[in-house]
Coordinates of C-alpha atoms in Angstrom, one line a residue:
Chain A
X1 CA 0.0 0.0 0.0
X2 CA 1.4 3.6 -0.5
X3 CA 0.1 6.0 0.9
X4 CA -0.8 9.5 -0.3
X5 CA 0.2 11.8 2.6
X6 CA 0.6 15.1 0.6
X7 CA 3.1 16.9 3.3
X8 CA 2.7 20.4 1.7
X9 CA 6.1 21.5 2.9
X10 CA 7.9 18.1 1.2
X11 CA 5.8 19.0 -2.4
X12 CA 8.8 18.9 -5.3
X13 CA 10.4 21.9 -6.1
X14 CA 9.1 22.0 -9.1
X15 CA 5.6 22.0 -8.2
X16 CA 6.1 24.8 -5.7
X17 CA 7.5 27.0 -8.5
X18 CA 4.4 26.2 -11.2
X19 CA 2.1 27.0 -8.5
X20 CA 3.7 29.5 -7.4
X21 CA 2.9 28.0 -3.9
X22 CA 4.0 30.2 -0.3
X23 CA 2.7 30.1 3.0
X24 CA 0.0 32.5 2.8
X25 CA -1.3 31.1 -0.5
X26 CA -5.2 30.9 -1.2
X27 CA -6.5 27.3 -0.5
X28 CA -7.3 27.1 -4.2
X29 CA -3.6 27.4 -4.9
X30 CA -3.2 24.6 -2.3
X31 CA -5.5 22.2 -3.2
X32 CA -4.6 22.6 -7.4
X33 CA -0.8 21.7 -6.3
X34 CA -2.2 19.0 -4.4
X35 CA -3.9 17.3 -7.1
X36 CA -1.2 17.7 -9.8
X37 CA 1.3 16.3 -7.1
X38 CA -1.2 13.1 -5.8
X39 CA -2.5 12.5 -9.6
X40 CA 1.0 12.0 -11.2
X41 CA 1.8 10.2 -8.3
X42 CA -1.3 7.8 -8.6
X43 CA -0.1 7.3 -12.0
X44 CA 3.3 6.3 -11.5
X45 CA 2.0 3.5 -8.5
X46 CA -1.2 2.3 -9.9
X47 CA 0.7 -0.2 -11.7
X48 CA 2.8 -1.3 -8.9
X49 CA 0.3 -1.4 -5.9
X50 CA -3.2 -3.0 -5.2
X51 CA -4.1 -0.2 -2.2
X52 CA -3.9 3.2 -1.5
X53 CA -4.8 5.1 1.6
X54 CA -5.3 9.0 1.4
X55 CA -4.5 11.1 4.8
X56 CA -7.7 13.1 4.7
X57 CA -5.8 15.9 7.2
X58 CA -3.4 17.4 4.6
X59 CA -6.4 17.7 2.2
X60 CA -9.1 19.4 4.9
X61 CA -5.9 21.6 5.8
X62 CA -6.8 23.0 2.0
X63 CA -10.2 23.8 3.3
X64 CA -13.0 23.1 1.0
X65 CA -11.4 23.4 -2.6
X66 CA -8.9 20.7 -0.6
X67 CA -11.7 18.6 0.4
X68 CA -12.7 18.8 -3.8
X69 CA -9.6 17.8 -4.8
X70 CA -9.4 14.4 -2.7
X71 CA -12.9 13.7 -4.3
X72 CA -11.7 14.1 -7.4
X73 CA -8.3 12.0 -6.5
X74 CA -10.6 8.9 -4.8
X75 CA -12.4 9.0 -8.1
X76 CA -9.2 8.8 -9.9
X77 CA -7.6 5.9 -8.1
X78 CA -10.6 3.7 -8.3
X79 CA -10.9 4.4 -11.9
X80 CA -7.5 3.0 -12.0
X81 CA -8.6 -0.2 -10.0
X82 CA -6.9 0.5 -7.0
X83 CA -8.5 -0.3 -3.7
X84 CA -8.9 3.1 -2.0
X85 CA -8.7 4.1 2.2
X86 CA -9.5 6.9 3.7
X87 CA -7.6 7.7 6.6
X88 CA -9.6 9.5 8.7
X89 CA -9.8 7.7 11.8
X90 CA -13.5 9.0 12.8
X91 CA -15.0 7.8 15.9
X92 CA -17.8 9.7 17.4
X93 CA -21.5 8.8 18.9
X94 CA -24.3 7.3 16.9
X95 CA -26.1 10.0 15.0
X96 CA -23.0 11.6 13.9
X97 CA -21.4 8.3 13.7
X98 CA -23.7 7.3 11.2
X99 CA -22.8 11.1 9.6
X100 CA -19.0 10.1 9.0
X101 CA -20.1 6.8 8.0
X102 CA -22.6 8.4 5.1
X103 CA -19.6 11.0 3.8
X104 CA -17.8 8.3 3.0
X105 CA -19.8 5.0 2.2
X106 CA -22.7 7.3 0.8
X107 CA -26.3 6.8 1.6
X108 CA -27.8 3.3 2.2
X109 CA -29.4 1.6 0.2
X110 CA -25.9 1.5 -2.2
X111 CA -26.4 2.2 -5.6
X112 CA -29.1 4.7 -5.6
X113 CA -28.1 7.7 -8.1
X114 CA -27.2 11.0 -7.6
X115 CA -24.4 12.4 -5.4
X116 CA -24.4 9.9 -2.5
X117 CA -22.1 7.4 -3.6
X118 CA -19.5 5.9 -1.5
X119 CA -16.1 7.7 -2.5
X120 CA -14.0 5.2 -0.7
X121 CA -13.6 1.4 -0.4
X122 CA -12.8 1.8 3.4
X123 CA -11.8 3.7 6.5
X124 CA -9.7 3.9 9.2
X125 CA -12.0 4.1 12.8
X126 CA -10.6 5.4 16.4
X127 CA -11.9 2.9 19.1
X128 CA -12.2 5.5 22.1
X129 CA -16.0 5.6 22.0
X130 CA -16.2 1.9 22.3
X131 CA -18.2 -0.4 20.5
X132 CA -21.5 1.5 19.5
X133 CA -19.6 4.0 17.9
X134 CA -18.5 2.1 15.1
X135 CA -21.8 0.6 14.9
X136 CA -22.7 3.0 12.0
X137 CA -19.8 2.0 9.9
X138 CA -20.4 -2.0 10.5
X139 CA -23.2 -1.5 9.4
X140 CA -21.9 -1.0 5.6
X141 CA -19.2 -3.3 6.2
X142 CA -21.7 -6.2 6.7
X143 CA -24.4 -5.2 4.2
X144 CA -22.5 -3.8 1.4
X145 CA -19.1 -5.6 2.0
X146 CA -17.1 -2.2 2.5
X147 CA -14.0 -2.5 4.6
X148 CA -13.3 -1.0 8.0
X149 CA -9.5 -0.5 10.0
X150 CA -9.6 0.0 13.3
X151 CA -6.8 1.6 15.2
X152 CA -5.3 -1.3 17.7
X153 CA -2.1 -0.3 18.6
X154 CA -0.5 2.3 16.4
X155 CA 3.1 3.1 15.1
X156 CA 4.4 6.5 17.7
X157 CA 6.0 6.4 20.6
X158 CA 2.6 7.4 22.5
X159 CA 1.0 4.3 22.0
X160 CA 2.5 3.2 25.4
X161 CA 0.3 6.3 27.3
X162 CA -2.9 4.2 26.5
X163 CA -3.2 1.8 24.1
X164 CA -0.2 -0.3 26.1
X165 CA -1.5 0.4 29.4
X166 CA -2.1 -3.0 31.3
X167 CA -5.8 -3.6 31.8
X168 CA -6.6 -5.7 35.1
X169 CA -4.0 -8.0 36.2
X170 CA -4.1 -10.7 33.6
X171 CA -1.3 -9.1 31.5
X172 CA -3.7 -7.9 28.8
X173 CA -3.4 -4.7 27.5
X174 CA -5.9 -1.8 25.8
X175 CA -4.8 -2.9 22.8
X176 CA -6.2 -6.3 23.1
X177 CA -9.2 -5.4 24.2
X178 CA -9.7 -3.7 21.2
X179 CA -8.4 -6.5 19.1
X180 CA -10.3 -8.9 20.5
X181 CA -13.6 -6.5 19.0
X182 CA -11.8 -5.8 15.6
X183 CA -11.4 -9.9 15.7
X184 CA -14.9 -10.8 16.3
X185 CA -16.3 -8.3 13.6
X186 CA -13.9 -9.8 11.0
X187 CA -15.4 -13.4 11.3
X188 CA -18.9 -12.2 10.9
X189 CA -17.8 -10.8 7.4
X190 CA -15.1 -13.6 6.0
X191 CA -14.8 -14.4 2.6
X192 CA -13.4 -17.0 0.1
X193 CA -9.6 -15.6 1.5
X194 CA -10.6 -16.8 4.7
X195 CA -10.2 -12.6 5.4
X196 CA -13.0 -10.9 6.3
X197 CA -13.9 -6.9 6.2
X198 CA -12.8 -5.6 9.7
X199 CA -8.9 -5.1 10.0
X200 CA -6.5 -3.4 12.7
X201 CA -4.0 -0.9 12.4
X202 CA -0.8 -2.7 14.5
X203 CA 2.6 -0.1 14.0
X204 CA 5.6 -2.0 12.1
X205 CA 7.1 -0.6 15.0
X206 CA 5.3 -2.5 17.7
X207 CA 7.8 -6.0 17.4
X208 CA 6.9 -8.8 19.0
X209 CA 3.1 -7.3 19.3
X210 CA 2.9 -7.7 15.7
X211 CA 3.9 -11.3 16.2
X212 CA 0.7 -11.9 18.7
X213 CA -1.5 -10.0 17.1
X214 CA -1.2 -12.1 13.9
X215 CA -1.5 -15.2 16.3
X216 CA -4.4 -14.1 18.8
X217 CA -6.4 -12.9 15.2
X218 CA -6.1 -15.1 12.3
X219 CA -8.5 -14.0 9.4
X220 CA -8.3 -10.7 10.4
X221 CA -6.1 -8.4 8.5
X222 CA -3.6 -6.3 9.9
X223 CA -2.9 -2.9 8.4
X224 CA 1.1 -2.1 9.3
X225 CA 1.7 1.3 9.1
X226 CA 5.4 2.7 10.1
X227 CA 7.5 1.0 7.3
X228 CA 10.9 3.4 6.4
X229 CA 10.7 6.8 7.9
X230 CA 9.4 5.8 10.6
X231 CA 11.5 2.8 11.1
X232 CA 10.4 -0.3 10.6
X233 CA 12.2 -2.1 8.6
X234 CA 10.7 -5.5 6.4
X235 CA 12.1 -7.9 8.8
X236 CA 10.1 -6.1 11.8
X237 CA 6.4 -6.4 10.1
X238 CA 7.2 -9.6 8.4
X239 CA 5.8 -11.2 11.5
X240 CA 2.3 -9.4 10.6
X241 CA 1.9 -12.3 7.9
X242 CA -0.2 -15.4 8.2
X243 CA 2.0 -19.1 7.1
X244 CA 0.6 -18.4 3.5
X245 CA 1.9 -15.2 2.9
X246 CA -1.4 -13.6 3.8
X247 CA -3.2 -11.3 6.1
X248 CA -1.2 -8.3 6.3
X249 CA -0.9 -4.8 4.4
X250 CA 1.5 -2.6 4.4
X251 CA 1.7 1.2 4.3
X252 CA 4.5 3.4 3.3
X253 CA 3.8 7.0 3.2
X254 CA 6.7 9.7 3.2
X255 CA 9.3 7.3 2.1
X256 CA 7.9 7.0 -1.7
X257 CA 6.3 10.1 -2.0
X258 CA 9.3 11.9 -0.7
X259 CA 12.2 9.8 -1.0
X260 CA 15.6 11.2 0.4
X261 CA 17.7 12.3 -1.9
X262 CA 15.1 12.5 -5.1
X263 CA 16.6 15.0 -8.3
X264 CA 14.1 17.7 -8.6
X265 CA 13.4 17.5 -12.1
X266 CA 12.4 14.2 -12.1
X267 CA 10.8 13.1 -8.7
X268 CA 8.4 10.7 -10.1
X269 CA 11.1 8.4 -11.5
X270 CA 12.2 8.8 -7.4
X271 CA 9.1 7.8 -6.3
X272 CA 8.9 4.6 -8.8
X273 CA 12.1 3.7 -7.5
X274 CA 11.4 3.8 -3.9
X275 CA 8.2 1.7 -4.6
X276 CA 10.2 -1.2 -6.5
X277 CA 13.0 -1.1 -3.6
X278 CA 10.2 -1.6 -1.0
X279 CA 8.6 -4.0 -3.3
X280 CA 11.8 -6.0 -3.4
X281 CA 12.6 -5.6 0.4
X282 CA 9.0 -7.0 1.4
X283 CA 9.4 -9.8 -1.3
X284 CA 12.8 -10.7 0.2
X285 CA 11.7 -11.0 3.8
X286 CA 8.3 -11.6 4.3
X287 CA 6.3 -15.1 3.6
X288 CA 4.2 -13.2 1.1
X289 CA 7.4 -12.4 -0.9
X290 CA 9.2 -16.0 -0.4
X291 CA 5.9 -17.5 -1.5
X292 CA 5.2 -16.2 -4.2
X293 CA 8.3 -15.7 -5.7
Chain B
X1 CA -23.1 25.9 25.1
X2 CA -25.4 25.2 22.2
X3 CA -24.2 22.4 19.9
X4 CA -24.6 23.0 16.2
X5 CA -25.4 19.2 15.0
X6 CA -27.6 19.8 11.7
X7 CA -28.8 16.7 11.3
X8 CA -30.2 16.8 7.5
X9 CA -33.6 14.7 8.6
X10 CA -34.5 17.2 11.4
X11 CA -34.7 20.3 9.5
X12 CA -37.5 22.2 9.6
X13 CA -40.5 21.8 7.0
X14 CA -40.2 25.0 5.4
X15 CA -36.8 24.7 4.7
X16 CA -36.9 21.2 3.0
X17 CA -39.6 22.8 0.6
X18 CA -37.9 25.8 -0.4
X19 CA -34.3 24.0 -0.8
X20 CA -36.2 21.3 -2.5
X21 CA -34.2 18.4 -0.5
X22 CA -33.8 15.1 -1.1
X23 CA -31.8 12.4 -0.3
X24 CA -30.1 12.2 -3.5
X25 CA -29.9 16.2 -4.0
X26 CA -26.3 17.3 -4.5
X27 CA -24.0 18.5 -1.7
X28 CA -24.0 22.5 -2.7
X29 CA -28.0 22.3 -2.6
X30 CA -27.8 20.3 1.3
X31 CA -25.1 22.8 2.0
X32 CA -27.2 25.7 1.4
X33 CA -29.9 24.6 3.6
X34 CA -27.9 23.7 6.4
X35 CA -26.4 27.5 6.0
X36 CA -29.3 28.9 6.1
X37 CA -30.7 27.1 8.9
X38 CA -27.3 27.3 11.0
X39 CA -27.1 31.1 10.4
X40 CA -30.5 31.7 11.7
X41 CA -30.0 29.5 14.8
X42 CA -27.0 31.6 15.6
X43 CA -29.0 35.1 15.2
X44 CA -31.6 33.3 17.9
X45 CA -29.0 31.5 20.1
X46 CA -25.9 34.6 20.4
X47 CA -27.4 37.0 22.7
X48 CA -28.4 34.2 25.0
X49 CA -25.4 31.9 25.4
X50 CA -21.4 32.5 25.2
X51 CA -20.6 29.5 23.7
X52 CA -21.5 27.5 20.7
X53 CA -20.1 24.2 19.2
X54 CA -20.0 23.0 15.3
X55 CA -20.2 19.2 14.7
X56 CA -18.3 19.3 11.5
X57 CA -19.5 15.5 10.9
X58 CA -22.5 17.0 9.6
X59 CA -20.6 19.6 6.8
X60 CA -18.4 17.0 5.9
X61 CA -21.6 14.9 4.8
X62 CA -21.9 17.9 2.3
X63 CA -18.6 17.7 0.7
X64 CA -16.9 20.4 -0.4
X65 CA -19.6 22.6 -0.3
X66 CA -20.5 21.6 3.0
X67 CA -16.9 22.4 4.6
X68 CA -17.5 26.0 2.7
X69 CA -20.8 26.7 4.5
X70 CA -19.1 25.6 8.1
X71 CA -16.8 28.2 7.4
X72 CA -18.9 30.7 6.7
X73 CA -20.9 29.9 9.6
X74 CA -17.8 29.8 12.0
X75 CA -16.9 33.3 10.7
X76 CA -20.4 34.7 11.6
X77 CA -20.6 33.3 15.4
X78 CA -16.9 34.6 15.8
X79 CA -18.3 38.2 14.3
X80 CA -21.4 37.7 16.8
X81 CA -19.3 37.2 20.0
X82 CA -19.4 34.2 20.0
X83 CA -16.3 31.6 21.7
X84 CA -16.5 28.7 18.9
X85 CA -15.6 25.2 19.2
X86 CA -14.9 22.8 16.6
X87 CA -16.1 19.4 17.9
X88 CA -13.9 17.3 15.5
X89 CA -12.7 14.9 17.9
X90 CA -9.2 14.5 15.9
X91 CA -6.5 12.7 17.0
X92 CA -3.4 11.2 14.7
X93 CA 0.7 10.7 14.7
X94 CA 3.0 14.0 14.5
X95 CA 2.9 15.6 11.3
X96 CA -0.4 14.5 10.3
X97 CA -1.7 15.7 14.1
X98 CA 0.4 19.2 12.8
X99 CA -2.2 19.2 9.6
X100 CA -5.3 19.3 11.5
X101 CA -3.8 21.6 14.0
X102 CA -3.0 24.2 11.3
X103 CA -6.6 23.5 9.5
X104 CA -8.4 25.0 12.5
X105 CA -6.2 27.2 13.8
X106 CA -3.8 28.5 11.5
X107 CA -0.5 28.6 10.5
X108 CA 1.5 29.8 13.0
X109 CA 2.8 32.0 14.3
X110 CA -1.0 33.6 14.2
X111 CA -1.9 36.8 13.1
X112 CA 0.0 36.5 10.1
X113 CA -2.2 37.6 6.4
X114 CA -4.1 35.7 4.2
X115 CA -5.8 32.6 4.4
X116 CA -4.4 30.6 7.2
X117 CA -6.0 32.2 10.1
X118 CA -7.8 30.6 12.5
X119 CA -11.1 29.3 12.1
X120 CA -12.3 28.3 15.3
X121 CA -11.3 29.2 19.1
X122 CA -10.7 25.6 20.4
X123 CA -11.4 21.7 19.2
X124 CA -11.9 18.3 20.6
X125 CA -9.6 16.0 20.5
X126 CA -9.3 12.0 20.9
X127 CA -6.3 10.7 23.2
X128 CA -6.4 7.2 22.0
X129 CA -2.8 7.7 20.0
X130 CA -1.3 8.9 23.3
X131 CA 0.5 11.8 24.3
X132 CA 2.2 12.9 21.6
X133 CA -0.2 12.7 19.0
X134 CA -1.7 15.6 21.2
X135 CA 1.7 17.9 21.3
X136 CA 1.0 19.8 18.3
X137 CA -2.4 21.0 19.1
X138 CA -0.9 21.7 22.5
X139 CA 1.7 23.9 21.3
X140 CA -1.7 26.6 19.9
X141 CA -2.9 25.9 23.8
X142 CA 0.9 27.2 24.7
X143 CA 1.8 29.7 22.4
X144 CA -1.6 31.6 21.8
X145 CA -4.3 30.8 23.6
X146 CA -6.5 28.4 22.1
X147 CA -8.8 25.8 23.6
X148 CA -8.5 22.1 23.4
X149 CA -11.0 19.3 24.9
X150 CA -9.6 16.1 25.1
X151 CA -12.3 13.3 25.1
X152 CA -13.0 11.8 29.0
X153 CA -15.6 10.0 29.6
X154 CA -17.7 10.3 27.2
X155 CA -21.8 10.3 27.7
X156 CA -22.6 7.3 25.3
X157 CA -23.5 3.4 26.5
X158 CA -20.3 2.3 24.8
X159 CA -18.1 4.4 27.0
X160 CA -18.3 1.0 29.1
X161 CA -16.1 -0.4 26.9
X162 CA -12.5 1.1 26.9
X163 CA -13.0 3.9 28.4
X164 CA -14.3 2.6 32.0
X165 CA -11.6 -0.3 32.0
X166 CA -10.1 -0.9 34.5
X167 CA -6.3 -0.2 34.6
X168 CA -3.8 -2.2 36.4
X169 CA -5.5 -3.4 40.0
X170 CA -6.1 -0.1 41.6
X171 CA -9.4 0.9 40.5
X172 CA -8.7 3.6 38.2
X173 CA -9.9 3.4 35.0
X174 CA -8.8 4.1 31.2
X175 CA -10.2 7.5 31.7
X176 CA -8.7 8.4 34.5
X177 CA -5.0 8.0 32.8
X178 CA -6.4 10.6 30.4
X179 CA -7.5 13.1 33.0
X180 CA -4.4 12.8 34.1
X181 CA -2.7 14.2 31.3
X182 CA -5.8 16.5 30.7
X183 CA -5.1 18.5 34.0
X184 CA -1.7 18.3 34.4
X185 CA -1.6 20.2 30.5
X186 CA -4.4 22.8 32.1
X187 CA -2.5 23.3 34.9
X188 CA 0.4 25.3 32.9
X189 CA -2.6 27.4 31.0
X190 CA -4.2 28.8 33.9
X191 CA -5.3 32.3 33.8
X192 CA -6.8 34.3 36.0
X193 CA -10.3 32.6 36.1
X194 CA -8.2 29.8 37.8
X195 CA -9.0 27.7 34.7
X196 CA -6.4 27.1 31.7
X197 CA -7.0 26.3 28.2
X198 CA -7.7 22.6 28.0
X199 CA -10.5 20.8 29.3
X200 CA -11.8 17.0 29.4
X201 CA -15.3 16.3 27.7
X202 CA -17.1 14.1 30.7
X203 CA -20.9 13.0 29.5
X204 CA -23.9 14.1 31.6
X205 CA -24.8 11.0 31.9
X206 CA -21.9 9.8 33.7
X207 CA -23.2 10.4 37.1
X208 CA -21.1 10.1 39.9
X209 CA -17.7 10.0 37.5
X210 CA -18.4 13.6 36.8
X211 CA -18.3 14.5 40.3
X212 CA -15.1 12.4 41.1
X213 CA -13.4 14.0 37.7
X214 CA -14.5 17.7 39.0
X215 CA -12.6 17.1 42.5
X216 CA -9.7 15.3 40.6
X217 CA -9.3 18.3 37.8
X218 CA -9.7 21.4 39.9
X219 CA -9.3 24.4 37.9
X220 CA -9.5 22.1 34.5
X221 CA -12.6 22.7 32.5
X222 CA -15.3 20.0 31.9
X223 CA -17.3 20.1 29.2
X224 CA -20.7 18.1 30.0
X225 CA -22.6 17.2 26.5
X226 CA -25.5 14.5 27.0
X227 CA -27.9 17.2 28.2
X228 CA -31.1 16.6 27.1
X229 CA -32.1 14.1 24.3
X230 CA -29.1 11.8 25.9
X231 CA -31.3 11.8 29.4
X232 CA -28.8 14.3 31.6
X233 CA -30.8 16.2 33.8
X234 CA -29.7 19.7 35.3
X235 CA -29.2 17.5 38.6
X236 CA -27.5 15.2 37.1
X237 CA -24.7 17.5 35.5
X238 CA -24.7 19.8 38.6
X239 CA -21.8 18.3 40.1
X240 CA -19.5 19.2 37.6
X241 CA -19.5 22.7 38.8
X242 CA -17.1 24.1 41.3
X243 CA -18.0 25.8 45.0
X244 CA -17.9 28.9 43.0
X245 CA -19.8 27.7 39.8
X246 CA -17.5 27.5 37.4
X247 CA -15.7 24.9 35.7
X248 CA -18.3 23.2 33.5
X249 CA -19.7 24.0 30.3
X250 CA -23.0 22.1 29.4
X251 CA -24.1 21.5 26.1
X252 CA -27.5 20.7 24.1
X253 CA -27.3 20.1 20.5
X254 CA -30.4 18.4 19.2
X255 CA -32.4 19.5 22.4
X256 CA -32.4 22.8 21.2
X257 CA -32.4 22.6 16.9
X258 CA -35.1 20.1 17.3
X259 CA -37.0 20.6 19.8
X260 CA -40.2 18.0 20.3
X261 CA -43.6 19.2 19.4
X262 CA -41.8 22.9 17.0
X263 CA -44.4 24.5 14.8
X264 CA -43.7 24.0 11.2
X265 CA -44.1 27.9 10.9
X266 CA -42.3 29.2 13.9
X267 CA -39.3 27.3 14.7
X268 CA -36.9 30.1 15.4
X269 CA -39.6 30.8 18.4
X270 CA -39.6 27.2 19.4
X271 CA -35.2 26.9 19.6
X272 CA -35.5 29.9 21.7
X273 CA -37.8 28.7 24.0
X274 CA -36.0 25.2 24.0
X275 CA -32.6 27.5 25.0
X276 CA -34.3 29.3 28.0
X277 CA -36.0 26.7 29.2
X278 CA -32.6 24.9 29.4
X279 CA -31.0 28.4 30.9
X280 CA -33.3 28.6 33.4
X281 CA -33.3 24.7 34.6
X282 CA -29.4 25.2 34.3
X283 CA -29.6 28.4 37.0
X284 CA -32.4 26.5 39.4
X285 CA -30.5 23.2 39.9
X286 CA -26.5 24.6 39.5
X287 CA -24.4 26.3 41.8
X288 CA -23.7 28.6 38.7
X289 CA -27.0 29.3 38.6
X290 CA -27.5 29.7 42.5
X291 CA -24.8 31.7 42.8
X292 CA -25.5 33.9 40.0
X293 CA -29.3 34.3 41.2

């Protein structure tokens, strides 16, 4: 998975000059640097990749005309058959629950016409509320098959302050209370894969909680953000896998959008480059890779 | 506080006919509706309340036209007096943390020109990424002033779930941990109210826990939704108010836009009478109220 995290002070050079882009520029200015930038890169990775996963925040940060362009940007990557994730990580109560849910999934029944079509294939959910409030967006996962991540134990170091605090005395953590939720929705909703529709975000940086997370929820997918910047390196998430090379994803964001040491006038052969080299690293030392070849 | 929740199948009547709504109507035709009937709430609710809070869930369900009209709308309660909240209940790693930051208020440093000014006076926040993931909103709270409210406890059944854990063997609970960091951050904010700029969000409905949290965070704002349509009663939300009445802001969102039994024709007369009524049950059963006469 790559994922499109349009930092707007990492844009190319280039871009910044065309668009004549500075600090105090308009949002319109913004959000059309955006879209050139996150269009040519969907072009250079669509071939390469089966997912992608927009950060929502750097486009809302171009107010509305920002929030227009990442429309128009979901609509481009699924026209290219990629499998498309908003990372928003909503969580709220019902009734606005059930708003989130809507914006993104559009209006039940699916397939009505008009303006209220999904613009995503899935989300990323905060579990803070507890279980109601992701009630909403079950609730398309299980009648219209749309897919649903929900943070478990995330990739910073502050996922000790809560999410690693010990619950009880049993040794059991936040995080596996949460798991254990994310695991149960996921085997209401398994297909032919033996995966279902519910996964958990689990950090490439979380080690041997990778490792029992895969174990304590098989069928479920993992989601494994924190791969190159932010240091994980192949060999960390390769536990994240199931024995047939299944069950995990994984995202890299700022190391092949902006990859160190990329020639201004040609980032996108930079960004293709850094896609292949994580391509080859994950083939090399994970079970998916080895088994496939 | 009054909560601005437009939910799209509450609006009045009168307003669905002369937008001509329906569910499949595009976003720029919902998001004129829900200007007009937010603007006109605000001319009824700003000479009565100090406060007033924007559920952006329901914008974002208008697209891109939708976040324009919330803007507007936050402009025009900021020209009326009004202290504006953006209940957005964000939370996400560093840099993407620093995104949403700068999308509500600004680029710092503030006052700069141009388009990156503020847009609201203080947000929620979720603390299920920990610590840091809070830093850069903490750094406005810091260096200029603005208001963040870090979800507590919050007033929905699930709140059970995670947040009422139990951590370790000494009876304190997930939420506790998080008020915790909550007033030890309003602590170095206080002014000379003897409240700072960050506050906890503890439910109405969370009986006794609101009156522990209140004598565990002196001097740290709590901000009490559930009122109303969630089944908090002024009794039940009176203890999260100090000895001198202070400390607690309550809030009614669909309470007070909706209000059972509204004439179709008059339903600017039946908000305000939803919003006094709440006022005045507010200043019989509170010590603000009590003390305040």
């Amino acid at each position: 998975m790559v994922g499109i995290d349009p930092r707007p002070d990492l844009l190319p050079e280039l871009l910044v000059q065309r668009h004549a882009l500075h600090s105090n520029a308009a949002p319109r200015v913004w959000a059309n640097a955006l879209e050139e930038f996150c269009s040519r890169v969907l072009d250079v990775v669509s071939p390469l990749v089966p997912v992608v996963k927009f950060q929502i925040a750097f486009f809302e940060a171009a107010g509305a005309p920002g929030i227009n362009t990442l429309h128009v940007l979901l609509r481009k990557a699924r026209r290219l058959g990629l499998v498309t994730l908003l990372d928003a990580k909503r969580g709220d109560i019902g009734s606005t629950s059930q708003a989130y849910a809507e914006s993104v999934f559009g209006k039940l029944p699916a397939g009505s016409s008009g303006s209220s079509g999904p613009i995503a294939d899935a989300i990323t959910v905060n579990p803070y509320l507890g279980r109601d409030s992701l009630e909403p967006f079950l609730k398309y996962v299980r009648d219209e098959g749309f897919g649903l991540f929900v943070l478990v134990r995330t990739s910073n170091p502050g996922s000790r302050d809560l999410q690693q605090a010990e619950i009880g005395s049993g040794g059991a953590k936040v995080y596996d209370l949460v798991a254990r939720w994310v695991h149960e929705w996921s085997q209401g909703t398994r297909g032919q894969s033996g995966y279902g529709c519910v996964g958990g975000v689990v950090g490439g940086t979380a080690g041997d909680q990778v490792v029992c997370l895969r174990q304590t929820m098989p069928g479920t997918w993992l989601l494994i953000p924190g791969y190159g910047v932010q240091g994980a390196t192949a060999n960390d998430i390769a536990g994240g896998f199931d024995e047939n090379g299944l069950g995990a994803i994984v995202n890299n964001s700022r190391g092949i959008l902006f990859p160190p040491h990329a020639k201004p006038t040609d980032w996108e052969q930079a960004v293709e480059s850094a896609l292949l080299q994580m391509i080859d690293e994950l083939a090399r030392h994970t079970p998916a890779g080895r088994l496939r070849g």
